[in-house]
Every structure is written in structure tokens, then in C-alpha cells.
Short mmCIF file of C-alpha atoms and ligand atoms in Angstrom, two decimals:
data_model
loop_
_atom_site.label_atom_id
_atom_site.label_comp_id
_atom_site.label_asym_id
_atom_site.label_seq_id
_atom_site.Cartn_x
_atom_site.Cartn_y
_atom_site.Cartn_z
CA UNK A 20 -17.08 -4.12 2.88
CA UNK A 21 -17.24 -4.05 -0.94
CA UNK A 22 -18.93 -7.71 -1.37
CA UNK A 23 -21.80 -9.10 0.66
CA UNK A 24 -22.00 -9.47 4.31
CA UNK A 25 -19.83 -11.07 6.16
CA UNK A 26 -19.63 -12.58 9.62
CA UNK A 27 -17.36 -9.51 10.92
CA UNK A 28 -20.65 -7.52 9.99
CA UNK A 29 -22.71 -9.43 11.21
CA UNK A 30 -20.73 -9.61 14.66
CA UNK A 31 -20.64 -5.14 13.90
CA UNK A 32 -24.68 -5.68 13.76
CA UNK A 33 -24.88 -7.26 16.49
CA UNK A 34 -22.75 -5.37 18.83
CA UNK A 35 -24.21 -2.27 17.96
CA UNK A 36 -26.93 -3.71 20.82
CA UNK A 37 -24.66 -4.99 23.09
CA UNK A 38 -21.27 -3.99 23.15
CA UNK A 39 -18.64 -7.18 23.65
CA UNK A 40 -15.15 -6.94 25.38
CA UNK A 41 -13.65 -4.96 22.72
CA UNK A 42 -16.16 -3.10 20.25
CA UNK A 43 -13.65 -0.69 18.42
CA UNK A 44 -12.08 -3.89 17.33
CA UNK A 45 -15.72 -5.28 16.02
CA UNK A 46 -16.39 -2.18 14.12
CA UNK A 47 -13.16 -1.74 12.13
CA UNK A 48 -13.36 -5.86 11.60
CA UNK A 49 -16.51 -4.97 9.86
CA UNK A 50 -15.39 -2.00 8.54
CA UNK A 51 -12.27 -3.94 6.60
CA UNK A 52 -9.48 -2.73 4.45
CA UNK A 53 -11.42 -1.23 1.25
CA UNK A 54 -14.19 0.64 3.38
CA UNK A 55 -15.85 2.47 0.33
CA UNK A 56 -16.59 5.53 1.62
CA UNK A 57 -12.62 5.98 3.06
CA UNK A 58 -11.54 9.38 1.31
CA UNK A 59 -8.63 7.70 -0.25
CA UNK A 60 -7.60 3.70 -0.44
CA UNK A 61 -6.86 2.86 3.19
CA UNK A 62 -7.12 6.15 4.79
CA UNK A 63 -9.71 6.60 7.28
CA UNK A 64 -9.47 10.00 8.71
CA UNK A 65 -12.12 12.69 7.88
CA UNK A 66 -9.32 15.41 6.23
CA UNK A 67 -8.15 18.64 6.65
CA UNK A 68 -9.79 20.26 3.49
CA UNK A 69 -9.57 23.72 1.01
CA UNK A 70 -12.90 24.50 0.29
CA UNK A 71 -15.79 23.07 1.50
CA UNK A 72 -15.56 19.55 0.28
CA UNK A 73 -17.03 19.97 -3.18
CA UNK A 74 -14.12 19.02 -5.10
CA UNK A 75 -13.68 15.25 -4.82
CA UNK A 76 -10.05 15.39 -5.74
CA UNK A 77 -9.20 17.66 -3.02
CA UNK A 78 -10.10 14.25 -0.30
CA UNK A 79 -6.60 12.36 -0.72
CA UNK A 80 -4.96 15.54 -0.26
CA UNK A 81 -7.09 16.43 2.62
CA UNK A 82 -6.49 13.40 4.60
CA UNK A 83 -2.57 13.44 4.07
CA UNK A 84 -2.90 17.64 5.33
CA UNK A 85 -4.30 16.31 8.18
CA UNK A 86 -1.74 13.96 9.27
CA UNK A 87 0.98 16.31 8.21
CA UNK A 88 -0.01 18.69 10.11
CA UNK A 89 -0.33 16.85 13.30
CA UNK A 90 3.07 15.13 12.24
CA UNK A 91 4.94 18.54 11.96
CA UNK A 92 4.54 18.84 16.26
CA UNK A 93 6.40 16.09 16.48
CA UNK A 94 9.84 15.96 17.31
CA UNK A 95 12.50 15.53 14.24
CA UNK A 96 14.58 11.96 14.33
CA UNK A 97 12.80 10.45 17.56
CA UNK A 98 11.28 7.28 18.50
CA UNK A 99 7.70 7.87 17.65
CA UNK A 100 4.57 5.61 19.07
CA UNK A 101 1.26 6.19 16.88
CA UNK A 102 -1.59 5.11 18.85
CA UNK A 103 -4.65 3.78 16.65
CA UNK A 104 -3.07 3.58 13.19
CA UNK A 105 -5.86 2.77 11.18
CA UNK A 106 -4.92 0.67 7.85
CA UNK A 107 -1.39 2.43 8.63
CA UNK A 108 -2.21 4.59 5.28
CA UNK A 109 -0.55 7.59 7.71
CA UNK A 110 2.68 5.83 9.18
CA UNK A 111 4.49 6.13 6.00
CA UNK A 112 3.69 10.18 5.99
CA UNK A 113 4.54 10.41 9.64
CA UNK A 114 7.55 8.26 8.83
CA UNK A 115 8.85 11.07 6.47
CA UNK A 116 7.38 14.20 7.80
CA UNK A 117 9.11 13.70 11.65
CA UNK A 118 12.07 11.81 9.65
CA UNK A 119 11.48 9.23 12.49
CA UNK A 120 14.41 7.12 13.87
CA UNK A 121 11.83 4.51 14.59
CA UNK A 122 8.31 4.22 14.71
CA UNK A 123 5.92 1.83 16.32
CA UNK A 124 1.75 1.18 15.83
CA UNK A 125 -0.24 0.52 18.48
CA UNK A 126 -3.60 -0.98 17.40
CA UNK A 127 -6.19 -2.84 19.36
CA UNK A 128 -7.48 -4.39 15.73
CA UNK A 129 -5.46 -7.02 14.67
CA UNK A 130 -6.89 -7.13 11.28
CA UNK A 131 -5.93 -3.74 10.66
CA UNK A 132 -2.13 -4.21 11.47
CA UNK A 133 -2.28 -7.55 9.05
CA UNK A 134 -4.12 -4.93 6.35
CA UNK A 135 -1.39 -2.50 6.56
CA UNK A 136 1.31 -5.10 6.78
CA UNK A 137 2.68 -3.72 3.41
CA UNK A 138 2.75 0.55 4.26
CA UNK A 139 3.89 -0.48 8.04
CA UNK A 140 6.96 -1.87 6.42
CA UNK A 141 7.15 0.80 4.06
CA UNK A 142 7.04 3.18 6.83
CA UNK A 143 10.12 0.47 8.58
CA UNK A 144 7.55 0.53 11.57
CA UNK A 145 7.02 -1.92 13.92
CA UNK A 146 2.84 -2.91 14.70
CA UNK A 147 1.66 -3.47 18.10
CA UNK A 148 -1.78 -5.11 18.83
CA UNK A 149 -2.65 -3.54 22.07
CA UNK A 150 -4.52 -0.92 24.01
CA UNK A 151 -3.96 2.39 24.38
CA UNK A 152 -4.93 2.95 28.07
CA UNK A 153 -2.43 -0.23 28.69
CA UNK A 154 0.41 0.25 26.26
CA UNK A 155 2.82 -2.95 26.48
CA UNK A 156 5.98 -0.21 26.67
CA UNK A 157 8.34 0.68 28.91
CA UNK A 158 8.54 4.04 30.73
CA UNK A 159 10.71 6.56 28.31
CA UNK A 160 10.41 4.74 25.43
CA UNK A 161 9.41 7.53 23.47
CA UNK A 162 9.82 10.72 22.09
CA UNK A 163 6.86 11.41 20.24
CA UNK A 164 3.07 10.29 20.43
CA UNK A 165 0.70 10.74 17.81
CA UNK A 166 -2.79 9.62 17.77
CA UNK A 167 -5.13 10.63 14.42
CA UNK A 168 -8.60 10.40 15.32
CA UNK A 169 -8.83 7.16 17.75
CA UNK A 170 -8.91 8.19 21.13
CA UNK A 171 -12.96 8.72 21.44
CA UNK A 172 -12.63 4.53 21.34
CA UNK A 173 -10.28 4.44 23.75
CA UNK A 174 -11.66 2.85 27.26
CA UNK A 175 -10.69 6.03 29.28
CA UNK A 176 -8.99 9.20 27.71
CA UNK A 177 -6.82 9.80 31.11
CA UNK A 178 -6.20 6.50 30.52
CA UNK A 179 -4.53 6.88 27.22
CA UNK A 180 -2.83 10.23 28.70
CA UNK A 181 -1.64 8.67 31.31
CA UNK A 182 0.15 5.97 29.21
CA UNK A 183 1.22 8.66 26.74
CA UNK A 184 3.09 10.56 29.58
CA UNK A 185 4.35 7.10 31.27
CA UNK A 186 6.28 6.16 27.95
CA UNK A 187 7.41 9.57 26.23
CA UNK A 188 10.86 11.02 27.23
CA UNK A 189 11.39 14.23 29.08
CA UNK A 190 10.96 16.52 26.55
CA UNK A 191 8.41 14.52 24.17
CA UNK A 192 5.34 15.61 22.49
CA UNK A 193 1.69 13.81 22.46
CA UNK A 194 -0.05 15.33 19.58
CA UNK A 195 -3.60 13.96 18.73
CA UNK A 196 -6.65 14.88 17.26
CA UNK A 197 -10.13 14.02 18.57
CA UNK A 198 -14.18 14.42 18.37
CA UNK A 199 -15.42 16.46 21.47
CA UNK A 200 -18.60 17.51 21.95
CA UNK A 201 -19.39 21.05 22.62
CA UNK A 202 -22.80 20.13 24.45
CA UNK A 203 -24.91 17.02 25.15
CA UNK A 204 -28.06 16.59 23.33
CA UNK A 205 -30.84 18.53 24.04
CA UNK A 206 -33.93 17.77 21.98
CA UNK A 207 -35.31 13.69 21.49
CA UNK A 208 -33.82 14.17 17.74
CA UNK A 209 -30.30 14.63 18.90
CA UNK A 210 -30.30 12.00 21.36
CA UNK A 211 -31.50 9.58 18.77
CA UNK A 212 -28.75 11.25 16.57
CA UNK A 213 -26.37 10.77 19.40
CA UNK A 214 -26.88 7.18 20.47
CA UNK A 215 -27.32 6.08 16.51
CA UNK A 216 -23.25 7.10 16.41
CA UNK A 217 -21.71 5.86 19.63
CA UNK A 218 -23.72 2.28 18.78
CA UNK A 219 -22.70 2.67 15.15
CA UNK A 220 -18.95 3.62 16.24
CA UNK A 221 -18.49 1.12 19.42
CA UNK A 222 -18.09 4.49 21.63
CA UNK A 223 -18.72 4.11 25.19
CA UNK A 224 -20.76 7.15 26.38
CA UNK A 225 -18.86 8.14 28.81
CA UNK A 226 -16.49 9.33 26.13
CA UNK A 227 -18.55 12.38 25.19
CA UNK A 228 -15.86 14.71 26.77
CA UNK A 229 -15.68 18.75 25.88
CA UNK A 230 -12.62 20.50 24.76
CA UNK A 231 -12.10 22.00 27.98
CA UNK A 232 -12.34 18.70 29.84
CA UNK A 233 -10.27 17.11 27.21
CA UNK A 234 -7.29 19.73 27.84
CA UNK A 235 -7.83 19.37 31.75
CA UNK A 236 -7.44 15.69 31.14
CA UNK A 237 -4.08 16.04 29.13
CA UNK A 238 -2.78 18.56 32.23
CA UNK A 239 -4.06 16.49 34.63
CA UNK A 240 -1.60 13.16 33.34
CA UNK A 241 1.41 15.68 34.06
CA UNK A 242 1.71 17.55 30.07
CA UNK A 243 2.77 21.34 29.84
CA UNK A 244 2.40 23.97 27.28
CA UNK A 245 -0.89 22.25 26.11
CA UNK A 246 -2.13 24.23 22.68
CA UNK A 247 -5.20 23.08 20.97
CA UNK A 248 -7.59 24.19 18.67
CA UNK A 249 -11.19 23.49 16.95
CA UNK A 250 -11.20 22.86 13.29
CA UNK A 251 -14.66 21.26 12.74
CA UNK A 252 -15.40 23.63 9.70
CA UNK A 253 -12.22 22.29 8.22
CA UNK A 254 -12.43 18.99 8.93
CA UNK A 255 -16.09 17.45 9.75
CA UNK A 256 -18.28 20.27 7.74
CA UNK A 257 -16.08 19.57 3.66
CA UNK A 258 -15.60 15.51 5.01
CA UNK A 259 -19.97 15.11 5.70
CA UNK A 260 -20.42 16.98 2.45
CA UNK A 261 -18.07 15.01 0.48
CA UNK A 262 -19.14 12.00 2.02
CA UNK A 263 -22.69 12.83 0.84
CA UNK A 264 -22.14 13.38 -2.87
CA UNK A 265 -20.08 10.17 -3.03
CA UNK A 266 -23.09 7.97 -1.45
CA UNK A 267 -25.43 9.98 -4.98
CA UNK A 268 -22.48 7.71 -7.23
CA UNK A 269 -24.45 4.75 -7.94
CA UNK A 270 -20.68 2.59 -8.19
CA UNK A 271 -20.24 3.52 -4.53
CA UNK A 272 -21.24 0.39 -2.51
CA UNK A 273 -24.25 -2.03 -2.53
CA UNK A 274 -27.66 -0.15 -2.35
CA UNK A 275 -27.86 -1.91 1.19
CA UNK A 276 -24.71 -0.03 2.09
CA UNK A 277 -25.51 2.92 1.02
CA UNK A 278 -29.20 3.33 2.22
CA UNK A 279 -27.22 2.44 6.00
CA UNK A 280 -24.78 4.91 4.71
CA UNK A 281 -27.11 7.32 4.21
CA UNK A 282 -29.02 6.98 6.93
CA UNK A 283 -26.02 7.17 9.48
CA UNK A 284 -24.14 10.16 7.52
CA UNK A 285 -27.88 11.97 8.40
CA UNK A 286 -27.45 11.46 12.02
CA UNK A 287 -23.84 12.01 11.97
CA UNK A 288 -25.01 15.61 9.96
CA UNK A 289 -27.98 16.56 12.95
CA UNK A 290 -24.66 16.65 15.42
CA UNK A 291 -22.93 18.50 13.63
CA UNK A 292 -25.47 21.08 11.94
CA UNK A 293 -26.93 21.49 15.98
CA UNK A 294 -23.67 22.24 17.00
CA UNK A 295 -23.11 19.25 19.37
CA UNK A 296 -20.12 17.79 17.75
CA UNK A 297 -15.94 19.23 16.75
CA UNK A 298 -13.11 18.50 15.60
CA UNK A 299 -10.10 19.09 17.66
CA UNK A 300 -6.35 19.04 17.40
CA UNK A 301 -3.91 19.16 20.47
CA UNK A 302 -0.31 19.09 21.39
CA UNK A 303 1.00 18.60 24.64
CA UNK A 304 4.63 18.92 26.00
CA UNK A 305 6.52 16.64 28.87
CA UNK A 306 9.00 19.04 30.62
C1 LIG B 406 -11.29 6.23 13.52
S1 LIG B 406 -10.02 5.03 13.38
C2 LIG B 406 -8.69 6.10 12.97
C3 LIG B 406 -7.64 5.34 12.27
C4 LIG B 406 -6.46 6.18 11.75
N1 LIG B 406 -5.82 6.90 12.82
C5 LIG B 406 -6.94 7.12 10.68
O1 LIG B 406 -7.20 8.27 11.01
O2 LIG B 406 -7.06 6.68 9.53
C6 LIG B 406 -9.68 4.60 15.09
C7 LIG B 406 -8.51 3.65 15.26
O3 LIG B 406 -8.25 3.48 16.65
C8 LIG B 406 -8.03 2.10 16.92
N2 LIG B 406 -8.35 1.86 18.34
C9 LIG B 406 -9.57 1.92 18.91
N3 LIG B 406 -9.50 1.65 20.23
C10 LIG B 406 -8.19 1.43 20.51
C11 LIG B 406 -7.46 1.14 21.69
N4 LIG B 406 -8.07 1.00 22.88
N5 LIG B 406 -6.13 1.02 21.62
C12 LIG B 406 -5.47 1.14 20.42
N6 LIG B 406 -6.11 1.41 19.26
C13 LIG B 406 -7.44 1.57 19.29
C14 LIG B 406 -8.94 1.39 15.95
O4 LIG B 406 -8.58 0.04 15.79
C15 LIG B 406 -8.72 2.24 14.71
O5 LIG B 406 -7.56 1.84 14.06
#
């Protein structure tokens, strides 16, 4: 997204008013590989910070906490599926943090998995173009699912859960982290705030989902011991803020980009400063 626009925009543009077959997959097409507000070179996750997002150099550090984290509830030396990889900046991290025996990518973005070509094999995992609500596995393949940030885009949650439980062993772990919403909008200026980011994202609406819904979902696919907690003001409060200082460097971006930038990081901000949006991690056991 660094140069001018390109047709993948232009196809992002467009199907931000109609949404085609597969509009995750049209976003991060137009989104790229050197997305220039990314918090470090290929990462895309909004980071687990210290602090409240002031300090620039705390955002590479942020982003790798967050996947740590997540990757410590995984199980040590297992077969581990990560669903919605991103530019695969994490597999490499996951890689070493649950000293996987193997680990495999699932990404519905094709262009992403060619991206991250090189840190997939530095991670010796194997990438998948799929979907996560019909993963191309076999039952108890796994023992480990991790999913950073993906499955708002996915086309049904249970979906996803239901997959997740179909291919982990007895025994495995789904850990994932997610946006829920704590409400629906209430006033004209969240809805606009609110439509602005599903269009913007490719979300379907019907993925606004609570916490608690979220968790019922996760029991409701067969998972025990589910634990989970909010961590917006760790996570989406220091990443907007960061975010915003970034888009006052006049290297980051084209002025275009960053006057869209702006504009969406201020709708993005109303959900969050109205308390509509959070952050949320979960783990999830198969007995
Ligand atoms: C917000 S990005 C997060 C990427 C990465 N986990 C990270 O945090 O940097 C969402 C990811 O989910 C992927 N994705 C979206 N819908 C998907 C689906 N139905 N099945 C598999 N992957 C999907 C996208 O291609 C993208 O890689």
C-alpha cells in the first residue's frame, strides 16, 4: 500500500459497497505486505502494550507479547493449526514459544501465504489457503489451535469452533483472541462509526457477537474449562493512540492514505471511547 493505487484497492473500494464471495480476502489483497501503519514489518495485530502506547518503540514488542502470550496456552511439542496467519510475522514466535512438532497456516488470502512464504519456512510450517469454518483437515489432526485476531472475518464463529473442535485431539487447546462488542450502537454517530468499520474491514454484521455469547459459542462446539478475559485497555486503547501519532509523521504513507487513515482510525476511536468495542483473549480445552 506504500505506492499508488492499485487494482486490489480498487477491488477493497469497491467492495466496501457490496461485499463479493470472499471480502476478508479483498481487504488484506488491498491491504498488501508493507501495510504502513502495521506496528512492526509484517505484523498486523494491534499489541499487547506497557504503557499507554506513547512510546513508539514499545509496538514491535507489543505485538510479539501478544502472540506470546496466546502461544504460552498452547500445548508444548504438538501439531499446531494457526487459523488466519496474517503475513505469518507470528508463526515463527509460535513456532518457538509452543516448541511445535509441526505447524500449519490456514489462510483464506492467498497473497498473504505467498507474502510470508519466507517466515512460514522459517517457522518449517506448512500454509493452507482455506477457510476457517471449512478447514480441509482431518478429524484429530491437531493438538493445538491458535487464532490471533481473525475470527470476526470468519463466515460464522460456531463455524470456526466447530472446525476447531472437529480437528484438535482429545486433550487440545483452541486459544484465540477476538473483537467483541460489549453493546450495539446506540446513538446515529455510532452506527455510522459502526458500519464505517465492518465495510472498511469486510465484516459481516452478524459478527458483532458479545463476550458472553462468544464463550457460549466456544461451549456450545463441545470445549471445557473455557477461561477468557478483556484486555481492551491493553491492547486497543495504547494500539489507537499509537496508531494516531504515527499518521502526524509526514513519511507515513501518501497524504491520500493518511487523510482515509485518519478518518477511519476516528471511527474506529468513537467505538472504542463509547464503550462499544474489546479486546478479548480465550482458551478453551477438549476433554
Ligand atoms: C486481522 S488479520 C490478523 C492476521 C494475523 N493473525 C495477525 O494478527 O497479524 C485477519 C486474518 O484472518 C484471515 N482470514 C479472514 N477470514 C478467514 C477465513 N474465513 N479463514 C481463514 N482465514 C481468514 C485474513 O486473511 C487475515 O490473515
Amino acid at each position: 500500500m506504500g505506492g499508488g493505487v492499485t487494482t486490489a484497492n480498487l477491488r477493497h473500494a469497491v467492495g466496501m459497497l457490496r461485499f463479493g464471495r470472499n471480502p476478508a480476502a479483498t481487504v488484506y489483497d488491498s491491504i498488501g505486505s508493507d501495510f504502513f501503519l502495521a506496528l512492526d514489518d509484517g505484523w498486523l495485530n494491534l499489541g499487547l502494550w506497557e504503557g499507554d502506547g506513547s512510546d513508539p518503540s514499545e509496538a514491535p514488542t507489543a505485538v510479539r507479547r501478544l502472540v506470546t502470550r496466546m502461544a504460552n496456552d498452547l500445548p508444548a511439542g504438538g501439531d499446531v493449526l494457526d487459523v488466519g496467519n496474517g503475513l505469518a510475522a507470528q508463526d515463527p514466535v509460535i513456532a518457538d514459544v509452543a516448541s511445535t512438532r509441526h505447524l500449519t497456516a490456514l489462510n483464506i488470502t492467498l497473497s498473504q501465504l505467498q507474502g510470508g512464504r519466507e517466515r512460514l519456512a522459517a517457522a518449517r510450517a506448512t500454509p493452507v489457503n482455506g477457510d476457517a469454518s471449512r478447514m480441509p483437515f482431518a478429524p484429530e489432526s491437531f493438538d493445538g489451535v491458535i487464532s490471533v485476531e481473525a475470527a470476526f472475518h470468519f463466515p460464522s464463529r460456531p463455524g470456526f469452533f466447530a472446525e476447531a473442535f472437529r480437528v484438535l485431539r482429545p486433550g487440545g487447546v483452541l486459544t484465540f483472541s477476538d473483537v467483541p462488542v460489549l453493546r450495539f450502537p446506540a446513538t446515529p454517530r455510532e452506527l455510522i462509526a459502526g458500519v464505517a468499520m465492518l465495510r472498511l474491514w469486510g465484516i459481516r454484521a452478524q459478527a458483532a457477537a458479545t463476550p458472553l455469547e462468544i464463550e457460549r459459542q466456544v461451549a456450545s462446539a463441545g470445549f471445557d474449562d473455557v477461561r477468557s478475559s478483556l484486555e481492551g485497555a491493553r491492547v486497543i486503547g495504547p494500539a489507537f493512540r499509537s496508531v494516531r501519532a504515527r499518521l502526524d509523521e509526514p513519511s507515513a504513507g501518501s497524504a491520500p492514505e493518511r487523510l482515509a487513515a485518519r478518518t477511519m482510525l476516528r471511527e474506529a476511536e468513537v467505538l472504542w471511547e463509547h464503550g462499544v468495542l474489546e479486546y478479548l483473549f480465550l482458551t478453551a480445552r477438549k476433554s
